[in-house]
Coordinates of C-alpha atoms in Angstrom, one line a residue:
X1 CA 97.5 87.9 70.2
X2 CA 99.1 88.6 73.5
X3 CA 102.8 89.3 73.5
X4 CA 105.0 87.2 75.8
X5 CA 106.8 90.2 77.5
X6 CA 103.3 91.6 78.4
X7 CA 102.2 88.3 79.9
X8 CA 105.5 88.0 81.8
X9 CA 105.1 91.5 83.1
X10 CA 101.6 90.7 84.3
X11 CA 102.8 87.5 86.1
X12 CA 105.7 89.5 87.7
X13 CA 103.4 92.3 88.8
X14 CA 100.9 89.8 90.3
X15 CA 103.6 87.9 92.1
X16 CA 105.1 91.2 93.4
X17 CA 101.8 92.3 94.8
X18 CA 101.1 89.0 96.5
X19 CA 104.6 88.8 98.0
X20 CA 104.4 92.4 99.3
X21 CA 101.0 91.7 100.8
X22 CA 102.2 88.6 102.6
X23 CA 105.4 90.3 103.8
X24 CA 103.3 93.2 105.2
X25 CA 101.0 90.8 107.0
X26 CA 104.0 88.8 108.4
X27 CA 105.6 92.0 109.8
X28 CA 102.5 92.5 111.8
X29 CA 102.0 88.9 112.9
X30 CA 105.6 88.5 114.1
X31 CA 106.1 92.0 115.5
X32 CA 105.3 90.9 119.0
X33 CA 104.5 94.6 119.8
X34 CA 107.9 95.8 118.5
X35 CA 107.1 99.3 117.1
X36 CA 109.9 99.0 114.5
X37 CA 108.3 95.9 112.9
X38 CA 104.9 97.4 113.1
X39 CA 106.3 100.4 111.2
X40 CA 107.8 98.0 108.6
X41 CA 104.4 96.5 108.2
X42 CA 102.8 99.9 107.7
X43 CA 105.5 100.7 105.2
X44 CA 105.1 97.5 103.3
X45 CA 101.3 97.7 103.1
X46 CA 101.5 101.4 102.1
X47 CA 103.8 100.4 99.2
X48 CA 101.7 97.5 98.2
X49 CA 98.5 99.5 98.3
X50 CA 99.9 102.3 96.2
X51 CA 101.5 100.0 93.7
X52 CA 98.3 98.0 93.3
X53 CA 96.6 101.2 92.0
X54 CA 98.9 101.2 88.9
X55 CA 99.9 97.5 88.6
X56 CA 96.4 96.1 88.5
X57 CA 95.5 98.2 85.4
X58 CA 98.8 97.2 83.9
X59 CA 97.9 93.5 84.5
X60 CA 94.5 94.1 82.9
X61 CA 96.1 95.8 79.9
X62 CA 98.5 92.9 79.4
X63 CA 95.7 90.3 79.6
X64 CA 92.8 92.1 77.9
X65 CA 94.5 94.7 75.8
X66 CA 94.2 98.4 76.1
X67 CA 91.1 100.7 76.0
X68 CA 90.2 104.1 77.3
X69 CA 88.9 102.8 80.6
X70 CA 92.2 101.0 81.3
X71 CA 94.2 104.1 80.2
X72 CA 92.2 106.2 82.6
X73 CA 92.6 103.7 85.5
X74 CA 96.4 103.6 84.8
X75 CA 96.6 107.4 84.9
X76 CA 94.8 107.6 88.2
X77 CA 96.8 104.6 89.5
X78 CA 100.0 106.3 88.7
X79 CA 98.9 109.5 90.5
X80 CA 97.8 107.5 93.6
X81 CA 101.0 105.5 93.5
X82 CA 103.0 108.8 93.5
X83 CA 101.1 110.0 96.5
X84 CA 101.6 106.8 98.4
X85 CA 105.3 106.7 97.6
X86 CA 105.6 110.2 99.2
X87 CA 103.7 108.9 102.3
X88 CA 106.1 105.9 102.3
X89 CA 109.2 108.1 102.3
X90 CA 107.7 110.3 105.0
X91 CA 107.1 107.3 107.3
X92 CA 110.6 106.0 106.4
X93 CA 112.0 109.3 107.5
X94 CA 110.6 108.9 110.9
X95 CA 111.9 105.4 111.3

């Protein structure tokens, strides 16, 4: 039986990823060549891409339960997310 907090986390994570993806796309669409808005789009999509690596396994774990494959995906996802967060802050430093 699935626990309600796990399902709510899965819904929140999915909504966050969708919102972040849409926001990143909108930064590019409405940038009109403005380098600052293009940079914001890059930042947003960097954050979204990195977070997806650990949030998608968390969503799968909440919906299907845990197993060794999901644990491995989550571990790799957390590592990738850490790297993309570092890239995010380096880009932010230059802005």
